[in-house]
Amino acid sequence: MYARRRRVYFLLMGGCLFLFVSAWSFVRLLSVEAAVALCVVAMVIPPVAAVIANRRGPDDRWWDDPSGDPKSDEWWDELDGKRRHEE
């Protein structure tokens, strides 16, 4: 799962780099407006790539998963209000 997300991240960032380099290498010779448009598209890709790389997969461990320490898990469950302990 991490390899797939890493691959997608590097593909997006490679596409971003390709758009930026091609915009100012040869597209600017044809149209400066098109080169600027390519740079604007390239500017949007890195945040999208970061979101994709950091999203949680179905098999990923999440912050509220049990830690394995019963005392700690009981304490956190009580704080979160997941289980009410009757005394």
Short mmCIF file of N, CA and C in Angstrom, two decimals:
data_model
loop_
_atom_site.label_atom_id
_atom_site.label_comp_id
_atom_site.label_asym_id
_atom_site.label_seq_id
_atom_site.Cartn_x
_atom_site.Cartn_y
_atom_site.Cartn_z
N MET A 1 0.82 -1.18 0.00
CA MET A 1 0.00 0.00 0.00
C MET A 1 0.87 1.25 0.00
N TYR A 2 1.98 1.24 0.76
CA TYR A 2 2.86 2.39 0.78
C TYR A 2 3.57 2.56 -0.56
N ALA A 3 3.94 1.43 -1.18
CA ALA A 3 4.63 1.50 -2.47
C ALA A 3 3.71 2.09 -3.53
N ARG A 4 2.43 1.73 -3.51
CA ARG A 4 1.49 2.27 -4.49
C ARG A 4 1.33 3.77 -4.32
N ARG A 5 1.18 4.21 -3.06
CA ARG A 5 1.02 5.65 -2.81
C ARG A 5 2.29 6.40 -3.17
N ARG A 6 3.45 5.81 -2.87
CA ARG A 6 4.72 6.46 -3.20
C ARG A 6 4.87 6.57 -4.72
N ARG A 7 4.47 5.52 -5.44
CA ARG A 7 4.55 5.54 -6.90
C ARG A 7 3.66 6.63 -7.47
N VAL A 8 2.44 6.74 -6.96
CA VAL A 8 1.52 7.77 -7.45
C VAL A 8 2.07 9.16 -7.14
N TYR A 9 2.64 9.33 -5.94
CA TYR A 9 3.22 10.62 -5.56
C TYR A 9 4.34 11.02 -6.52
N PHE A 10 5.24 10.07 -6.79
CA PHE A 10 6.37 10.40 -7.68
C PHE A 10 5.90 10.62 -9.11
N LEU A 11 4.87 9.92 -9.56
CA LEU A 11 4.32 10.18 -10.89
C LEU A 11 3.74 11.59 -10.97
N LEU A 12 2.98 11.98 -9.95
CA LEU A 12 2.42 13.34 -9.95
C LEU A 12 3.52 14.40 -9.91
N MET A 13 4.51 14.18 -9.06
CA MET A 13 5.58 15.17 -8.97
C MET A 13 6.44 15.18 -10.24
N GLY A 14 6.61 14.03 -10.86
CA GLY A 14 7.30 13.98 -12.15
C GLY A 14 6.53 14.72 -13.22
N GLY A 15 5.20 14.55 -13.22
CA GLY A 15 4.37 15.30 -14.16
C GLY A 15 4.44 16.80 -13.92
N CYS A 16 4.50 17.17 -12.64
CA CYS A 16 4.63 18.59 -12.30
C CYS A 16 5.95 19.16 -12.84
N LEU A 17 7.01 18.42 -12.61
CA LEU A 17 8.32 18.86 -13.10
C LEU A 17 8.34 18.92 -14.63
N PHE A 18 7.75 17.92 -15.27
CA PHE A 18 7.68 17.91 -16.74
C PHE A 18 6.92 19.13 -17.26
N LEU A 19 5.77 19.45 -16.64
CA LEU A 19 4.99 20.61 -17.08
C LEU A 19 5.78 21.90 -16.92
N PHE A 20 6.45 22.04 -15.79
CA PHE A 20 7.20 23.27 -15.54
C PHE A 20 8.37 23.43 -16.51
N VAL A 21 9.12 22.36 -16.69
CA VAL A 21 10.29 22.43 -17.58
C VAL A 21 9.86 22.62 -19.03
N SER A 22 8.84 21.89 -19.45
CA SER A 22 8.40 22.03 -20.85
C SER A 22 7.77 23.41 -21.10
N ALA A 23 7.12 23.96 -20.07
CA ALA A 23 6.51 25.29 -20.25
C ALA A 23 7.55 26.33 -20.59
N TRP A 24 8.67 26.32 -19.91
CA TRP A 24 9.66 27.35 -20.15
C TRP A 24 10.78 26.92 -21.09
N SER A 25 10.75 25.67 -21.55
CA SER A 25 11.75 25.24 -22.53
C SER A 25 11.28 25.51 -23.95
N PHE A 26 10.09 25.01 -24.29
CA PHE A 26 9.65 25.18 -25.68
C PHE A 26 8.24 25.71 -25.83
N VAL A 27 7.37 25.57 -24.85
CA VAL A 27 6.00 26.08 -24.99
C VAL A 27 6.01 27.61 -25.01
N ARG A 28 6.92 28.23 -24.28
CA ARG A 28 6.97 29.69 -24.26
C ARG A 28 7.32 30.27 -25.63
N LEU A 29 7.98 29.45 -26.45
CA LEU A 29 8.31 29.92 -27.81
C LEU A 29 7.05 30.00 -28.67
N LEU A 30 6.07 29.15 -28.35
CA LEU A 30 4.82 29.16 -29.10
C LEU A 30 3.82 30.15 -28.52
N SER A 31 3.69 30.14 -27.19
CA SER A 31 2.72 31.01 -26.54
C SER A 31 3.10 31.19 -25.08
N VAL A 32 3.31 32.43 -24.70
CA VAL A 32 3.65 32.73 -23.31
C VAL A 32 2.44 32.45 -22.41
N GLU A 33 1.25 32.73 -22.89
CA GLU A 33 0.04 32.47 -22.10
C GLU A 33 -0.12 30.98 -21.81
N ALA A 34 0.16 30.15 -22.78
CA ALA A 34 0.08 28.70 -22.57
C ALA A 34 1.14 28.24 -21.57
N ALA A 35 2.33 28.84 -21.63
CA ALA A 35 3.39 28.48 -20.68
C ALA A 35 2.99 28.87 -19.26
N VAL A 36 2.37 30.03 -19.11
CA VAL A 36 1.92 30.45 -17.78
C VAL A 36 0.81 29.53 -17.30
N ALA A 37 -0.09 29.13 -18.19
CA ALA A 37 -1.17 28.21 -17.82
C ALA A 37 -0.59 26.86 -17.38
N LEU A 38 0.42 26.37 -18.06
CA LEU A 38 1.07 25.12 -17.66
C LEU A 38 1.71 25.26 -16.28
N CYS A 39 2.30 26.40 -16.00
CA CYS A 39 2.90 26.62 -14.69
C CYS A 39 1.84 26.69 -13.59
N VAL A 40 0.69 27.27 -13.90
CA VAL A 40 -0.39 27.31 -12.91
C VAL A 40 -0.89 25.90 -12.62
N VAL A 41 -1.02 25.08 -13.64
CA VAL A 41 -1.42 23.69 -13.43
C VAL A 41 -0.35 22.96 -12.62
N ALA A 42 0.92 23.20 -12.94
CA ALA A 42 2.02 22.56 -12.21
C ALA A 42 2.06 23.03 -10.76
N MET A 43 1.60 24.24 -10.49
CA MET A 43 1.59 24.76 -9.13
C MET A 43 0.53 24.06 -8.27
N VAL A 44 -0.54 23.58 -8.87
CA VAL A 44 -1.61 22.94 -8.14
C VAL A 44 -1.28 21.47 -7.81
N ILE A 45 -0.42 20.85 -8.58
CA ILE A 45 -0.15 19.42 -8.42
C ILE A 45 0.54 19.06 -7.09
N PRO A 46 1.55 19.78 -6.58
CA PRO A 46 2.21 19.35 -5.33
C PRO A 46 1.29 19.21 -4.12
N PRO A 47 0.36 20.14 -3.84
CA PRO A 47 -0.54 19.89 -2.71
C PRO A 47 -1.43 18.67 -2.91
N VAL A 48 -1.88 18.46 -4.13
CA VAL A 48 -2.71 17.28 -4.42
C VAL A 48 -1.88 16.01 -4.21
N ALA A 49 -0.63 16.03 -4.65
CA ALA A 49 0.25 14.88 -4.47
C ALA A 49 0.50 14.61 -2.99
N ALA A 50 0.65 15.65 -2.19
CA ALA A 50 0.85 15.46 -0.75
C ALA A 50 -0.38 14.87 -0.09
N VAL A 51 -1.56 15.30 -0.49
CA VAL A 51 -2.79 14.75 0.08
C VAL A 51 -2.91 13.27 -0.28
N ILE A 52 -2.63 12.94 -1.52
CA ILE A 52 -2.70 11.54 -1.96
C ILE A 52 -1.67 10.69 -1.23
N ALA A 53 -0.46 11.21 -1.04
CA ALA A 53 0.59 10.44 -0.38
C ALA A 53 0.31 10.24 1.10
N ASN A 54 -0.45 11.13 1.72
CA ASN A 54 -0.68 11.04 3.16
C ASN A 54 -2.05 10.52 3.55
N ARG A 55 -2.86 10.16 2.57
CA ARG A 55 -4.18 9.66 2.94
C ARG A 55 -4.08 8.26 3.54
N ARG A 56 -5.03 7.95 4.34
CA ARG A 56 -5.04 6.68 5.05
C ARG A 56 -5.67 5.60 4.18
N GLY A 57 -5.00 4.48 4.09
CA GLY A 57 -5.53 3.35 3.35
C GLY A 57 -6.39 2.49 4.26
N PRO A 58 -7.14 1.56 3.68
CA PRO A 58 -8.02 0.72 4.50
C PRO A 58 -7.26 -0.19 5.46
N ASP A 59 -6.03 -0.53 5.16
CA ASP A 59 -5.25 -1.41 6.03
C ASP A 59 -4.26 -0.66 6.92
N ASP A 60 -4.24 0.65 6.83
CA ASP A 60 -3.29 1.44 7.63
C ASP A 60 -3.73 1.51 9.09
N ARG A 61 -2.76 1.54 9.96
CA ARG A 61 -3.03 1.74 11.37
C ARG A 61 -3.36 3.22 11.58
N TRP A 62 -4.34 3.50 12.40
CA TRP A 62 -4.78 4.88 12.61
C TRP A 62 -4.47 5.29 14.05
N TRP A 63 -4.52 6.55 14.35
CA TRP A 63 -4.10 7.07 15.65
C TRP A 63 -4.95 6.55 16.79
N ASP A 64 -6.20 6.20 16.55
CA ASP A 64 -7.07 5.77 17.63
C ASP A 64 -7.20 4.24 17.72
N ASP A 65 -6.36 3.52 17.01
CA ASP A 65 -6.35 2.06 17.13
C ASP A 65 -5.81 1.68 18.49
N PRO A 66 -6.20 0.54 19.00
CA PRO A 66 -5.67 0.10 20.31
C PRO A 66 -4.16 -0.05 20.27
N SER A 67 -3.52 0.35 21.35
CA SER A 67 -2.06 0.30 21.40
C SER A 67 -1.55 -1.05 21.84
N GLY A 68 -2.39 -1.83 22.48
CA GLY A 68 -1.96 -3.12 22.99
C GLY A 68 -1.76 -3.11 24.49
N ASP A 69 -1.68 -1.91 25.08
CA ASP A 69 -1.57 -1.79 26.53
C ASP A 69 -2.98 -1.62 27.08
N PRO A 70 -3.52 -2.63 27.79
CA PRO A 70 -4.92 -2.56 28.23
C PRO A 70 -5.21 -1.37 29.13
N LYS A 71 -4.29 -1.02 30.01
CA LYS A 71 -4.50 0.10 30.93
C LYS A 71 -4.59 1.42 30.15
N SER A 72 -3.67 1.59 29.20
CA SER A 72 -3.67 2.81 28.39
C SER A 72 -4.92 2.88 27.51
N ASP A 73 -5.27 1.76 26.89
CA ASP A 73 -6.47 1.74 26.04
C ASP A 73 -7.72 2.05 26.84
N GLU A 74 -7.82 1.52 28.04
CA GLU A 74 -8.98 1.79 28.91
C GLU A 74 -9.03 3.27 29.28
N TRP A 75 -7.88 3.84 29.58
CA TRP A 75 -7.81 5.25 29.94
C TRP A 75 -8.25 6.14 28.77
N TRP A 76 -7.73 5.85 27.57
CA TRP A 76 -8.10 6.66 26.41
C TRP A 76 -9.56 6.48 26.04
N ASP A 77 -10.08 5.25 26.16
CA ASP A 77 -11.50 5.03 25.89
C ASP A 77 -12.37 5.82 26.84
N GLU A 78 -11.95 5.88 28.11
CA GLU A 78 -12.71 6.66 29.09
C GLU A 78 -12.68 8.14 28.75
N LEU A 79 -11.52 8.64 28.34
CA LEU A 79 -11.42 10.06 27.96
C LEU A 79 -12.26 10.38 26.73
N ASP A 80 -12.26 9.46 25.77
CA ASP A 80 -13.02 9.69 24.54
C ASP A 80 -14.50 9.43 24.72
N GLY A 81 -14.89 8.84 25.85
CA GLY A 81 -16.29 8.55 26.09
C GLY A 81 -16.79 7.35 25.33
N LYS A 82 -15.88 6.49 24.89
CA LYS A 82 -16.29 5.31 24.12
C LYS A 82 -16.96 4.28 25.02
N ARG A 83 -16.41 4.10 26.19
CA ARG A 83 -16.98 3.13 27.14
C ARG A 83 -17.20 3.84 28.46
N ARG A 84 -18.37 3.65 28.99
CA ARG A 84 -18.67 4.21 30.33
C ARG A 84 -18.44 3.13 31.35
N HIS A 85 -17.58 3.38 32.28
CA HIS A 85 -17.30 2.41 33.33
C HIS A 85 -18.16 2.69 34.52
N GLU A 86 -19.01 1.75 34.89
CA GLU A 86 -19.90 1.90 36.04
C GLU A 86 -19.16 1.42 37.29
N GLU A 87 -19.18 2.23 38.28
CA GLU A 87 -18.50 1.88 39.54
C GLU A 87 -19.50 1.36 40.53
#
